[in-house]
Coordinates of C-alpha atoms in Angstrom, one line a residue:
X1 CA 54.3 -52.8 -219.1
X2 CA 54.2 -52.8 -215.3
X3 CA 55.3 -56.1 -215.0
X4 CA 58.4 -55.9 -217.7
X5 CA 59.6 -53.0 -215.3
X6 CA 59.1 -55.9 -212.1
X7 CA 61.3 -58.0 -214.5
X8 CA 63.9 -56.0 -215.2
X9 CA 64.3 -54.9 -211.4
X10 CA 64.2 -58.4 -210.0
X11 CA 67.2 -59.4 -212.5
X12 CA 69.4 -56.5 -211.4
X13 CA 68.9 -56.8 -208.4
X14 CA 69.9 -60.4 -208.8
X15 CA 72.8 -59.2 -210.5
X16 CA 73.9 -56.6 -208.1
X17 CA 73.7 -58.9 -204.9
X18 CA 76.0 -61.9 -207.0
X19 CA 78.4 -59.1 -208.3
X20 CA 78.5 -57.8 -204.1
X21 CA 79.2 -61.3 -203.4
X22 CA 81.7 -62.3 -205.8
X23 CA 84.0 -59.4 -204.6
X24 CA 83.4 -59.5 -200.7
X25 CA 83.8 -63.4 -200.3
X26 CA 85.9 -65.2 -203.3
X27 CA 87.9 -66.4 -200.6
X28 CA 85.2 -67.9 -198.8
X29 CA 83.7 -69.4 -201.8
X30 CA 86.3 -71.2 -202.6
X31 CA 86.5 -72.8 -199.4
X32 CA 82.8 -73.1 -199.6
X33 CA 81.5 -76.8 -199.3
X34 CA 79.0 -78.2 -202.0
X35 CA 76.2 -77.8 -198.9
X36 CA 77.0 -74.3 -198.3
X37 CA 76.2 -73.6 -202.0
X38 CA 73.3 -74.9 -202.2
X39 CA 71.4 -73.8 -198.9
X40 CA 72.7 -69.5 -200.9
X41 CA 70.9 -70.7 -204.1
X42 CA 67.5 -72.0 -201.6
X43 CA 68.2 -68.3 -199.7
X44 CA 68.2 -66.2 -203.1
X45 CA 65.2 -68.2 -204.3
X46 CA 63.3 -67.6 -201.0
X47 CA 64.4 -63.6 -201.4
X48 CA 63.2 -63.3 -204.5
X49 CA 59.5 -64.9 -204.1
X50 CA 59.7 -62.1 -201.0
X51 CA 60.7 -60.0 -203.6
X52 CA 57.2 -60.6 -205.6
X53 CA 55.0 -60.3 -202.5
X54 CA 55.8 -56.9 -201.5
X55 CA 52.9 -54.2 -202.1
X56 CA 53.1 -51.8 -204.6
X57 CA 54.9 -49.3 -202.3
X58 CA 58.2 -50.0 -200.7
X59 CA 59.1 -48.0 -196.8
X60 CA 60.7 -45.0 -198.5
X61 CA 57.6 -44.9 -200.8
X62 CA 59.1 -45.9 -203.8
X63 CA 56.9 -47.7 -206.4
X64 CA 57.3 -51.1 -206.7
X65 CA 55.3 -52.2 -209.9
X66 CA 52.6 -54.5 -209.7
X67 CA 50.8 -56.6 -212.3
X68 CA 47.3 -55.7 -210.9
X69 CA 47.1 -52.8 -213.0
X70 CA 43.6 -50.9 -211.8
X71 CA 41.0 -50.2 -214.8
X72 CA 37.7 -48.7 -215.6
X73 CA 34.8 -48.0 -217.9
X74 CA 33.3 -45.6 -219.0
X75 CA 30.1 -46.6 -216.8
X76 CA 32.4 -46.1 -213.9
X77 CA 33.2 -43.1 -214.9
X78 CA 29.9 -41.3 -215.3
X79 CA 28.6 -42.8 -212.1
X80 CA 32.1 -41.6 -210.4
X81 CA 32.4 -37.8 -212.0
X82 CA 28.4 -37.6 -210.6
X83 CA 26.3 -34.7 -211.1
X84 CA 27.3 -31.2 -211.4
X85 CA 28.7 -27.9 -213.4
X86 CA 29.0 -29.9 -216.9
X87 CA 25.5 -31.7 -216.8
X88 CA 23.7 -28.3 -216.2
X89 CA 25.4 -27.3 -218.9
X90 CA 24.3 -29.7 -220.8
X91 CA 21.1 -29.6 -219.4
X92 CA 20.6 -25.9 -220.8
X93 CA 22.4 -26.2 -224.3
X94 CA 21.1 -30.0 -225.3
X95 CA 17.3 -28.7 -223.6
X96 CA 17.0 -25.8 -225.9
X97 CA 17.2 -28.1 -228.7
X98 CA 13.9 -29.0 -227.5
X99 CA 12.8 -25.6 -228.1
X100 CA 13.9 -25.4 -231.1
X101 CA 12.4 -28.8 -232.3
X102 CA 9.0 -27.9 -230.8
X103 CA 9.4 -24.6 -232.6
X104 CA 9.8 -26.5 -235.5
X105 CA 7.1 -29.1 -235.3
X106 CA 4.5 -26.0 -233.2
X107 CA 4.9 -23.6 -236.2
X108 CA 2.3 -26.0 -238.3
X109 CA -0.7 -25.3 -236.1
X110 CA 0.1 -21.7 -235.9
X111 CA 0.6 -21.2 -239.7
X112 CA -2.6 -23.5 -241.1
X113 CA -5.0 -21.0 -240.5
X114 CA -2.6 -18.2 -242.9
X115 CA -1.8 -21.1 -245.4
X116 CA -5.0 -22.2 -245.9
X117 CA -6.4 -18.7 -246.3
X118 CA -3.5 -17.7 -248.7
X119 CA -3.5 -20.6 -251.0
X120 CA -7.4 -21.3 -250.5
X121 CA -6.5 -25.1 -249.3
X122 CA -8.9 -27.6 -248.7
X123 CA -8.6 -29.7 -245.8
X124 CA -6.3 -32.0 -247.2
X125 CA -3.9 -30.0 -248.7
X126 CA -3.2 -28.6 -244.9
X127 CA -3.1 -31.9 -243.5
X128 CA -0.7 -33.3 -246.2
X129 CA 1.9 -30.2 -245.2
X130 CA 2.3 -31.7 -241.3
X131 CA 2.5 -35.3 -243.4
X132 CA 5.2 -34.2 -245.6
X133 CA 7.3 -32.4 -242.8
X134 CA 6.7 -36.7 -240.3
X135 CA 7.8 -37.8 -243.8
X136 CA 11.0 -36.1 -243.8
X137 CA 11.6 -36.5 -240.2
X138 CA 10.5 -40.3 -241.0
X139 CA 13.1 -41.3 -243.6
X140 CA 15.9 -39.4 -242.2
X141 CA 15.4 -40.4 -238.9
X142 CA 16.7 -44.5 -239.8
X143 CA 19.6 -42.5 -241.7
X144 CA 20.7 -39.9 -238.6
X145 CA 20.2 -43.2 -236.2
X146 CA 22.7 -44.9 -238.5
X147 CA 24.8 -41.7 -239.4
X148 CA 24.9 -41.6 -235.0
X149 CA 26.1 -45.0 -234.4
X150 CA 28.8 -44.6 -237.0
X151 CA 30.7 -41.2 -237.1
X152 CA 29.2 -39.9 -234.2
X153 CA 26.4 -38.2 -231.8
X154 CA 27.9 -34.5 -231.8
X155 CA 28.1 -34.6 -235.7
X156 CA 24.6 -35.4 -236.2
X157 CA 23.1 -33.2 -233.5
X158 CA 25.2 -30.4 -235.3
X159 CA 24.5 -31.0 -238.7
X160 CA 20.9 -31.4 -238.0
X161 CA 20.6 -27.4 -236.0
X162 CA 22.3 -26.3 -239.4
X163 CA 19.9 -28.2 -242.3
X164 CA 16.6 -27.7 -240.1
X165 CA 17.7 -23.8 -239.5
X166 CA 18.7 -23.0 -243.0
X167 CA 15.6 -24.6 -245.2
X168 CA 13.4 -23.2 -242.0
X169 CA 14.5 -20.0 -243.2
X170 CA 14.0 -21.0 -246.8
X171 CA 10.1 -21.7 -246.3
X172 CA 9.7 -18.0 -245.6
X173 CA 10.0 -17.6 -249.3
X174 CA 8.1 -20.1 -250.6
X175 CA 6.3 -18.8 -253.4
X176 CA 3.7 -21.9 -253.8
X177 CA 2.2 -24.6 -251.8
X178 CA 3.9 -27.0 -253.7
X179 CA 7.8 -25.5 -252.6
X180 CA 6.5 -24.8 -249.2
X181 CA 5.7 -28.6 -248.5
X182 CA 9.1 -29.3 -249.6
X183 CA 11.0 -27.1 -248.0
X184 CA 9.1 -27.9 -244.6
X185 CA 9.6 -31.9 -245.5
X186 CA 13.5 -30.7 -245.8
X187 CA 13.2 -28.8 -242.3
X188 CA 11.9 -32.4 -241.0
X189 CA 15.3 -33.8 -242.1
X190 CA 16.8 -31.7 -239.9
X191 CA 14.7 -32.3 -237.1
X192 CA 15.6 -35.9 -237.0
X193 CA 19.2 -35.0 -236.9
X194 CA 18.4 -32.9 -233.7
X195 CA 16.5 -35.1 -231.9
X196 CA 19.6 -37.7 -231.6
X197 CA 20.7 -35.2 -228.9
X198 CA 18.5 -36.7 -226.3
X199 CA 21.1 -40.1 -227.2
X200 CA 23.6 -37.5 -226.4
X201 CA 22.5 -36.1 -223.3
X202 CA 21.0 -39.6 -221.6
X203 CA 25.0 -41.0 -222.3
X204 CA 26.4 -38.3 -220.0
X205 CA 24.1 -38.8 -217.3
X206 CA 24.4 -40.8 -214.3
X207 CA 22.1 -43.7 -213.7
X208 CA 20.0 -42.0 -210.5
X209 CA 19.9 -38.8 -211.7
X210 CA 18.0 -39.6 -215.3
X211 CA 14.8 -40.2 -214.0
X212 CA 14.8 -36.8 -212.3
X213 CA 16.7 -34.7 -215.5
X214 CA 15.8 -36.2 -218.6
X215 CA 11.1 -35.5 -217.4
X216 CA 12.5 -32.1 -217.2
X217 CA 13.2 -31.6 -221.1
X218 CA 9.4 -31.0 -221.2
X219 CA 10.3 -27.6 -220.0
X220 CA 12.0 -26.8 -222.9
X221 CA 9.8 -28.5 -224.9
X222 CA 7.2 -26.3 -223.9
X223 CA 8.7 -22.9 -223.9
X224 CA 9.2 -23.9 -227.6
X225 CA 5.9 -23.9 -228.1
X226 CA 4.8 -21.5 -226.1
X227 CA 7.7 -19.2 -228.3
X228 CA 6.0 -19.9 -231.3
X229 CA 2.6 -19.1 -230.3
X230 CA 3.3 -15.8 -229.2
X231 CA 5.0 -15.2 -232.1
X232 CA 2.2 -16.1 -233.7
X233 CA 0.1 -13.7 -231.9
X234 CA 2.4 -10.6 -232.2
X235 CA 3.5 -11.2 -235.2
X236 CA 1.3 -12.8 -237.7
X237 CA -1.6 -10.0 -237.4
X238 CA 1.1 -7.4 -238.3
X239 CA 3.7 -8.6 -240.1
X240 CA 2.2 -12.2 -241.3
X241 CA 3.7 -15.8 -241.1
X242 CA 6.7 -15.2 -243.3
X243 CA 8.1 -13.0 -240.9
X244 CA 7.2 -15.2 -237.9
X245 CA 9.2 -17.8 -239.5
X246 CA 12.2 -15.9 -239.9
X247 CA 12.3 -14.6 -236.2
X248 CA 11.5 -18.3 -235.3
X249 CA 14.6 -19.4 -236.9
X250 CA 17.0 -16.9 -234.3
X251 CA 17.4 -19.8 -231.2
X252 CA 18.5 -22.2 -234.2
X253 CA 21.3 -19.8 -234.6
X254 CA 22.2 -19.0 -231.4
X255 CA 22.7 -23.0 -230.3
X256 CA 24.9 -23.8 -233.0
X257 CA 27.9 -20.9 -231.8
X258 CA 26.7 -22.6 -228.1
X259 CA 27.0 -26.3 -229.7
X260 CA 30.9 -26.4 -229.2
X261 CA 30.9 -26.3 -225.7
X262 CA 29.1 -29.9 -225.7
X263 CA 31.6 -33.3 -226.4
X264 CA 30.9 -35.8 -228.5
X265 CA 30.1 -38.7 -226.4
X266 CA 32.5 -41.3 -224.1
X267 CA 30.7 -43.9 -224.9
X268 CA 30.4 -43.4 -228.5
X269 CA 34.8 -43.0 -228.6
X270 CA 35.0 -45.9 -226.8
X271 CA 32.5 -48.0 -229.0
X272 CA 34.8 -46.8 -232.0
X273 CA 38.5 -47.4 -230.5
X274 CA 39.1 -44.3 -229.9
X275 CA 40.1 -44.2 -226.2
X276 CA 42.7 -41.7 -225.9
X277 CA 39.4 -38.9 -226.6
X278 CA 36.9 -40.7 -224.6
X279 CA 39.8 -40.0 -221.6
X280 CA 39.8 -36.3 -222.4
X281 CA 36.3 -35.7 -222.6
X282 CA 35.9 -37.6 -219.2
X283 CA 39.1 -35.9 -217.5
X284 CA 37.6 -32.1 -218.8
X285 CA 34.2 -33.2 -217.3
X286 CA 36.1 -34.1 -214.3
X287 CA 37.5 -31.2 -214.0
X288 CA 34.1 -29.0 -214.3
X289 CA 32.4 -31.0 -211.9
X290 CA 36.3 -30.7 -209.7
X291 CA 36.2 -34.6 -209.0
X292 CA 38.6 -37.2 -210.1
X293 CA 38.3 -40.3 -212.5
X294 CA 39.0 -43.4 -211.0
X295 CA 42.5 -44.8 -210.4
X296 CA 43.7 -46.1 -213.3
X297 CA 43.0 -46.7 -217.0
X298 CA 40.3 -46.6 -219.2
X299 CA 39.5 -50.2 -220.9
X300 CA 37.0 -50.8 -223.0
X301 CA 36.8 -52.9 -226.2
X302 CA 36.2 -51.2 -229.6
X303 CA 33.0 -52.4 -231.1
X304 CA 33.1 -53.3 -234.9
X305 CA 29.5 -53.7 -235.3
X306 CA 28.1 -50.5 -234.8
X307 CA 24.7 -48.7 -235.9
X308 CA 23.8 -52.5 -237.3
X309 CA 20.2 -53.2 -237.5
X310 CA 20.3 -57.4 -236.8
X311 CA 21.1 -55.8 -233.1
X312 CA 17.9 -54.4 -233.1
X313 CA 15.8 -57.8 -234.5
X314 CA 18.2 -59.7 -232.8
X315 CA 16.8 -62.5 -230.3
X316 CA 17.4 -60.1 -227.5
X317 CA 16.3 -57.1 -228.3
X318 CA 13.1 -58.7 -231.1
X319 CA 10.4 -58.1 -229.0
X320 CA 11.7 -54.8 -227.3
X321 CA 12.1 -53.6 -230.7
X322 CA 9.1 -54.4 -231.9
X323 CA 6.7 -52.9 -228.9
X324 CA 8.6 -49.7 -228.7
X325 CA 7.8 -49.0 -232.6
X326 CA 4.0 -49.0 -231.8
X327 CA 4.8 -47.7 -228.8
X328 CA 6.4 -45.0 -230.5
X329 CA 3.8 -44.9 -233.0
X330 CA 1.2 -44.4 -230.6
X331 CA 3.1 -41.4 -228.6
X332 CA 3.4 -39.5 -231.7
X333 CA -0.3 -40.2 -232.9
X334 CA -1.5 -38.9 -229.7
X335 CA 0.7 -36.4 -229.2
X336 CA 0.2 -34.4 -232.6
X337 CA -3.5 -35.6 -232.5
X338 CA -4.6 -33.7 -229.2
X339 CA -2.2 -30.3 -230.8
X340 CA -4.0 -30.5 -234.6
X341 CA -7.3 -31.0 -232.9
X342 CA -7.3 -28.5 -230.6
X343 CA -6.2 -25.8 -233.2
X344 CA -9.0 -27.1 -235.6
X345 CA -11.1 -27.4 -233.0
X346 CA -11.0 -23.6 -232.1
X347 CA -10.3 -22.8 -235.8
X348 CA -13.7 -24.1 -237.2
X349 CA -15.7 -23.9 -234.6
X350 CA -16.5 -27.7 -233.9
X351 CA -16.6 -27.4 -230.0
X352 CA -19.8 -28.2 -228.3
X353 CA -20.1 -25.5 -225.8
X354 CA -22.5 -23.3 -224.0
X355 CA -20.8 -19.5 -223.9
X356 CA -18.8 -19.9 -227.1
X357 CA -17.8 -15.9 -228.3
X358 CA -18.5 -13.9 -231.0
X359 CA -15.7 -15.0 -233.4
X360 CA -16.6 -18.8 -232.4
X361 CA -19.6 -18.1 -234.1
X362 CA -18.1 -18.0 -237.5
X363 CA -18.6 -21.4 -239.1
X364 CA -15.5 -22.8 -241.3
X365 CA -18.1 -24.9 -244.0
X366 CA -20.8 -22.2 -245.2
X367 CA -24.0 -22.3 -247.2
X368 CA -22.0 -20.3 -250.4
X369 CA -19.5 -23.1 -249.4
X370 CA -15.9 -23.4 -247.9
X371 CA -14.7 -19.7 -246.1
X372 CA -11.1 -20.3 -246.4
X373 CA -10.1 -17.1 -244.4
X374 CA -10.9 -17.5 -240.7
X375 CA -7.3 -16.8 -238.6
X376 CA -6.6 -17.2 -234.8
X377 CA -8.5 -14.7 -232.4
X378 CA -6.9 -13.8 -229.7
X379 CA -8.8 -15.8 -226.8
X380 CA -7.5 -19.1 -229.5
X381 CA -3.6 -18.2 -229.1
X382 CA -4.5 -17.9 -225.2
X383 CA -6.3 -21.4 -225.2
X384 CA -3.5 -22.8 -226.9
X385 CA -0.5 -21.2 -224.4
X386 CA -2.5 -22.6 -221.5
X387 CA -3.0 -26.3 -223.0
X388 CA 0.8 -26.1 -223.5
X389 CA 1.5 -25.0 -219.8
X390 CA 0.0 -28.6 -218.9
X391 CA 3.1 -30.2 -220.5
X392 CA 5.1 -29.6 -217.2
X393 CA 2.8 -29.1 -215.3
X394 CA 2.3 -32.6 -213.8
X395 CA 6.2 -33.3 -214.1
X396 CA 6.8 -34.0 -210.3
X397 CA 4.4 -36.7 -210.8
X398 CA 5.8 -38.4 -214.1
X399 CA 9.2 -37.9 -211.8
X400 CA 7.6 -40.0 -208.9
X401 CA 6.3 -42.4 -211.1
X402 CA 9.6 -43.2 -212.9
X403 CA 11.2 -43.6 -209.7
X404 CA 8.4 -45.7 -207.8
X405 CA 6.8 -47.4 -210.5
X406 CA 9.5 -47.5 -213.1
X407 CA 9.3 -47.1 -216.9
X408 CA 6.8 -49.5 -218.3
X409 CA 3.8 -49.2 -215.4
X410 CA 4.5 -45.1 -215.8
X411 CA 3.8 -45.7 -219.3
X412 CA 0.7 -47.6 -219.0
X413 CA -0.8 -45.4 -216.9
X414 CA 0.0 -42.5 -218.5
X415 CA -2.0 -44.0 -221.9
X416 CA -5.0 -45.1 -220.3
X417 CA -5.5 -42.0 -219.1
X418 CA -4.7 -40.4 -222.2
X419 CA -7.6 -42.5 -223.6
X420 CA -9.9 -41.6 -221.4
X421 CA -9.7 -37.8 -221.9
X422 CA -9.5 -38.3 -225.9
X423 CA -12.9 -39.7 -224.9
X424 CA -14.1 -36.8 -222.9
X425 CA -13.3 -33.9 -226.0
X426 CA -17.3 -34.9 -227.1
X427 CA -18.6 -33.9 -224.0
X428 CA -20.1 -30.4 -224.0
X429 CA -19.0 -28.1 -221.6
X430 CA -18.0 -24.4 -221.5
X431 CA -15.0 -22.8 -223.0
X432 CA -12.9 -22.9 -219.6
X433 CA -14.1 -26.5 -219.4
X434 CA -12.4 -27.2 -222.7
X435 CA -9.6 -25.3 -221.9
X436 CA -8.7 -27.4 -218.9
X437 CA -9.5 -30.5 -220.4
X438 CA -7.2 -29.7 -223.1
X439 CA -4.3 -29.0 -220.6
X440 CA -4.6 -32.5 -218.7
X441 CA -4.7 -34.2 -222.4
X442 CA -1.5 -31.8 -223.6
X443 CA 0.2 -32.6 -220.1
X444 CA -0.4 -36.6 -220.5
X445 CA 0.3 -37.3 -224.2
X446 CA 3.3 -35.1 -223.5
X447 CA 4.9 -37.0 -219.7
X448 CA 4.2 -40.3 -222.3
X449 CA 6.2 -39.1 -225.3
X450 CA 9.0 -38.5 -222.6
X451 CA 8.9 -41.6 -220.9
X452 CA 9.1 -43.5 -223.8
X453 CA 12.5 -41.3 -224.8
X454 CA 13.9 -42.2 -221.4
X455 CA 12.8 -46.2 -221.9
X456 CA 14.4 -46.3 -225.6
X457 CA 17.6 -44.1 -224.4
X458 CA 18.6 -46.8 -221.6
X459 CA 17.3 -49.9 -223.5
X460 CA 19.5 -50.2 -226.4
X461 CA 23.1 -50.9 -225.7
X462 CA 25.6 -47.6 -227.8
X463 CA 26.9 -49.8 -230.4
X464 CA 23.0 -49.2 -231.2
X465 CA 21.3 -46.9 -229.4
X466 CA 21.3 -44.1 -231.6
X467 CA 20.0 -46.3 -234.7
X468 CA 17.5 -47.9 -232.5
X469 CA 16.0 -44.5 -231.6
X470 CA 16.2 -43.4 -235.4
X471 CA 14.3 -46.4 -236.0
X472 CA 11.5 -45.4 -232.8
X473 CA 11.4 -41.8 -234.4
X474 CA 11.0 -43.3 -237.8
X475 CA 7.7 -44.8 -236.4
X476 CA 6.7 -42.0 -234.7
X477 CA 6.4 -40.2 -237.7
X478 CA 4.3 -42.4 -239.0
X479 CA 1.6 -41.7 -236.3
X480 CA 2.7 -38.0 -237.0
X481 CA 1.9 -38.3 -240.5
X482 CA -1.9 -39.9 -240.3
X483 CA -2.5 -38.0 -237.2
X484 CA -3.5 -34.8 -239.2
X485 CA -6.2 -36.3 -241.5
X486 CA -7.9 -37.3 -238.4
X487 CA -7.7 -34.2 -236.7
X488 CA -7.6 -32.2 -239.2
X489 CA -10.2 -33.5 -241.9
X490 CA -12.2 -36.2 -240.3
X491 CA -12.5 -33.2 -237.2
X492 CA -15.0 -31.7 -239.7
X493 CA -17.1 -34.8 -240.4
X494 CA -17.2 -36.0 -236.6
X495 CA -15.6 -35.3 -233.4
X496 CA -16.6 -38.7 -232.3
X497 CA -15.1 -40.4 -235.4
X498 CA -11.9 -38.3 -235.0
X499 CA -10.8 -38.8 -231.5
X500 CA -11.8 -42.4 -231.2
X501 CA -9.2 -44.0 -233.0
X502 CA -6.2 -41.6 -230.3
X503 CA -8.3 -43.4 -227.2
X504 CA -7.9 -47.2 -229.3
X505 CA -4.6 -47.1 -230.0
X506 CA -3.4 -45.9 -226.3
X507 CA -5.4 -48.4 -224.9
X508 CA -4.1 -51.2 -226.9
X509 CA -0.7 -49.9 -226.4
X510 CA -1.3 -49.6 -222.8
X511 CA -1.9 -53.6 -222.5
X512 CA 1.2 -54.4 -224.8
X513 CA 3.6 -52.4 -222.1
X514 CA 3.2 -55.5 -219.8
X515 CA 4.8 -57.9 -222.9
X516 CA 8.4 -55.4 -222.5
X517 CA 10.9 -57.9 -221.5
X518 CA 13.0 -55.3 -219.8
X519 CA 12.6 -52.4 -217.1
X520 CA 15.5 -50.3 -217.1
X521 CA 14.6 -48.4 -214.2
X522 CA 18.2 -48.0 -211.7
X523 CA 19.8 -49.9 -214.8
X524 CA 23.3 -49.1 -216.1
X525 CA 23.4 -47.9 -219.4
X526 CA 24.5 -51.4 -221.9
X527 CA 27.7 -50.5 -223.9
X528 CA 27.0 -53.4 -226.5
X529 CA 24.9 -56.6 -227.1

């Protein structure tokens, strides 16, 4: 456009200066020799290529239009606009959807005990109701990735408060197992809408800052369990686990009235041709943060192929793929493994200890057979808020080590250790031994889990980063899903048998870390293939 304008101002000019001419010298022109004439056409040639070279500005400031029209991305944005008011919003509002997830996912070791007691479940049946809940979160989790890619991050993230709080609610009334397996395989659904906020969140961020804000959703992740299990303990005793469900549902609530003060994402608009609300979204972050975009306009091409699995399997992203699915399925399978097994462990008595109490004397398998009834003391809800405190509290280390080290070393240390002190739960020792060995575990399993967010978040380019996370949860689940008939049923067999296969599978994912093909660590974020 800039250049038509040039055009147009060259030609009347031209104009103007022959029409000056014609009246001032028509005289002289006539009397004009053939030489004359031709050294004014060589002078008005010579003005005009003048004319061209000028920069954009003329002396009385007047813009002179230029064809080098200045443009940036979206990347350029986000690293330009920096860090400030909007991404501690964010921060706060897309971090307390890890409470309620871990709400969400926490409730099941709080309310086994109550279930199993109330519906006289063997240990099965209570195992199957945290595999029902990985399978829900495991089939929708392809379809919210997909769902993402297509019509949007904020959509998703929004539906998925609404589905996970209302059949959340729902389970309070279940009237049977049966319907309460359901229901809590529905609020899994949910769940996996939810977690496609951490796509959200990572898309916002600059490129130096991630490694230092995205360790720090563990906080939230953690006060979300921490919630649930004092709701458990105030609540359940009096009022029982119907009501703690209900009162769990409240932050669900509250985030969705807070949910419209988060954007959809820039890079998501941009991926679908729709740059005109990628702008305002990036001028209004501007503006919060009171820093400008850069100079000119924003350019990016629309993507057609979006949310397309081939991107995923395709010959450069194959073997990334590939890892981060066991990768994933390892996280998961460790992570739920060292929660399930320390709640059974404290709930049947299976720990090998010197000073156990009074009600660790109780013995779940008796000689008149199974004693279905044998809830939570209080010293087991205070074991289990201190194992959760360990999830942050070595984050200044997983912060150094994604910064030094980068992703895929951090993770490999971070699973060998895990291995190691899955090893150590057979060791006898005394209940404050157990206690801290069980917050190392919790504190490790959990910096893993988020490391492997972070790696899968700046990995994937957008035209598929939300499908390939749905895919990487999808896996998950299925570690979530076996992970409770280990702890939870093969915990009363052997301890030994149990936690062996947690320490295997970290170790063998720890040696497959060095076959990633990619470290993402100071990388910009890939807008497509």
């Amino acid at each position: 456009m800039y250049g038509n304008d040039c055009e147009q101002q060259l030609i009347s000019g031209r104009v103007s200066g022959f029409l000056i001419y014609n009246e001032e010298s028509e005289e002289a022109e006539i009397r004009m020799s053939d030489h004359m004439k031709t050294q004014l056409v060589s002078a008005i040639h010579l003005q005009e290529v003048e004319l061209q070279e000028k920069p954009a500005e003329d002396q009385q400031g007047t813009r002179i239009c230029s064809d080098a029209d200045p443009t940036f991305t979206v990347e350029d944005a986000v690293e330009t606009i920096g860090f400030g008011r909007f991404h501690i919003l964010l921060f706060l509002i897309m971090g307390s959807s890890n409470i309620v997830e871990a709400m969400e996912i926490m409730l099941l070791a709080i309310v086994s005990p109550e279930i199993r007691c109330e519906w006289r479940l063997d240990d099965w049946q209570v195992a199957l109701v945290s595999t029902m809940v990985f399978l829900g979160f495991m089939v929708c989790g392809v379809l919210s990735g997909y769902a993402a890619d297509r019509y949007g991050r904020w959509k998703v993230v929004f539906g998925g408060f609404v589905w996970s709080a209302y059949f959340s609610l729902l389970t309070s009334f279940a009237p049977s197992y049966g319907w309460f397996i359901f229901l809590r395989s529905m609020v899994g659904c949910g769940v996996a809408g939810v977690s496609q906020g951490f796509v959200l969140k990572t898309e916002f961020i600059p490129a130096k800052y991630r490694a230092y804000l995205l360790p720090l959703a563990s906080i939230f992740w953690m006060t979300g369990s921490m919630l649930i299990i004092i709701l458990g303990m105030s609540v359940v005793p009096t009022l029982g686990w119907r009501w703690m469900i209900r009162i769990s549902v409240a932050p669900s609530i509250i985030l969705i009235f807070l949910f419209k003060f988060i954007p959809e994402s820039a890079r998501y608009n941009v991926s679908a041709g729709n740059v005109q609300a990628a702008v305002k979204t990036l001028q209004w972050i501007a503006k919060m943060n009171r820093v400008s975009l850069p100079p000119g306009r924003l350019v990016e091409a629309a993507e057609e192929e979006r949310g397309s699995w081939r991107i995923l399997v395709s010959s450069t992203f194959r073997r990334t793929s590939l890892l981060l699915w066991y990768s994933w399925f390892v996280a998961s399978f460790a992570y739920y493994g060292s929660v399930l097994s320390s709640s059974e462990l404290l709930e049947k008595n299976l720990l090998c200890v010197t000073d156990a109490d009074r009600e660790h004397q109780v013995k779940h398998r008796q000689e008149g057979g199974l004693c279905y009834c044998i809830p939570f003391g209080i010293s087991d809800y205070q074991t289990l808020l201190i194992s959760c405190l360990g999830e942050v509290a070595l984050i200044p280390l997983n912060i150094c080590l994604l910064n030094v080290v980068g992703r895929r070393k951090t993770l490999t240390v971070l699973q060998l250790l895990s291995a190691i002190l899955f090893m150590m739960v057979n060791i006898c020792t005394t209940m404050f031994g157990f206690t801290v060995l069980l917050f190392l575990l919790r504190s490790l399993v959990s910096m893993n889990f988020n490391v492997i967010y972070i790696y899968t978040a700046e990995v994937y380019p957008t035209v598929a980063r939300s499908l390939g996370m749905g895919f990487c949860t999808s896996f998950s689940r299925i570690g979530g899903m076996i992970a409770p008939f280990m702890a939870q049923v093969l915990m009363s067999q052997s301890v030994m048998l149990a936690v062996s296969p947690f320490a295997v599978t970290c170790v063998i994912c720890a040696v497959l870390n060095f076959l990633l093909p990619f470290e993402t660590k100071g990388r910009a974020l890939l807008q497509n293939s």
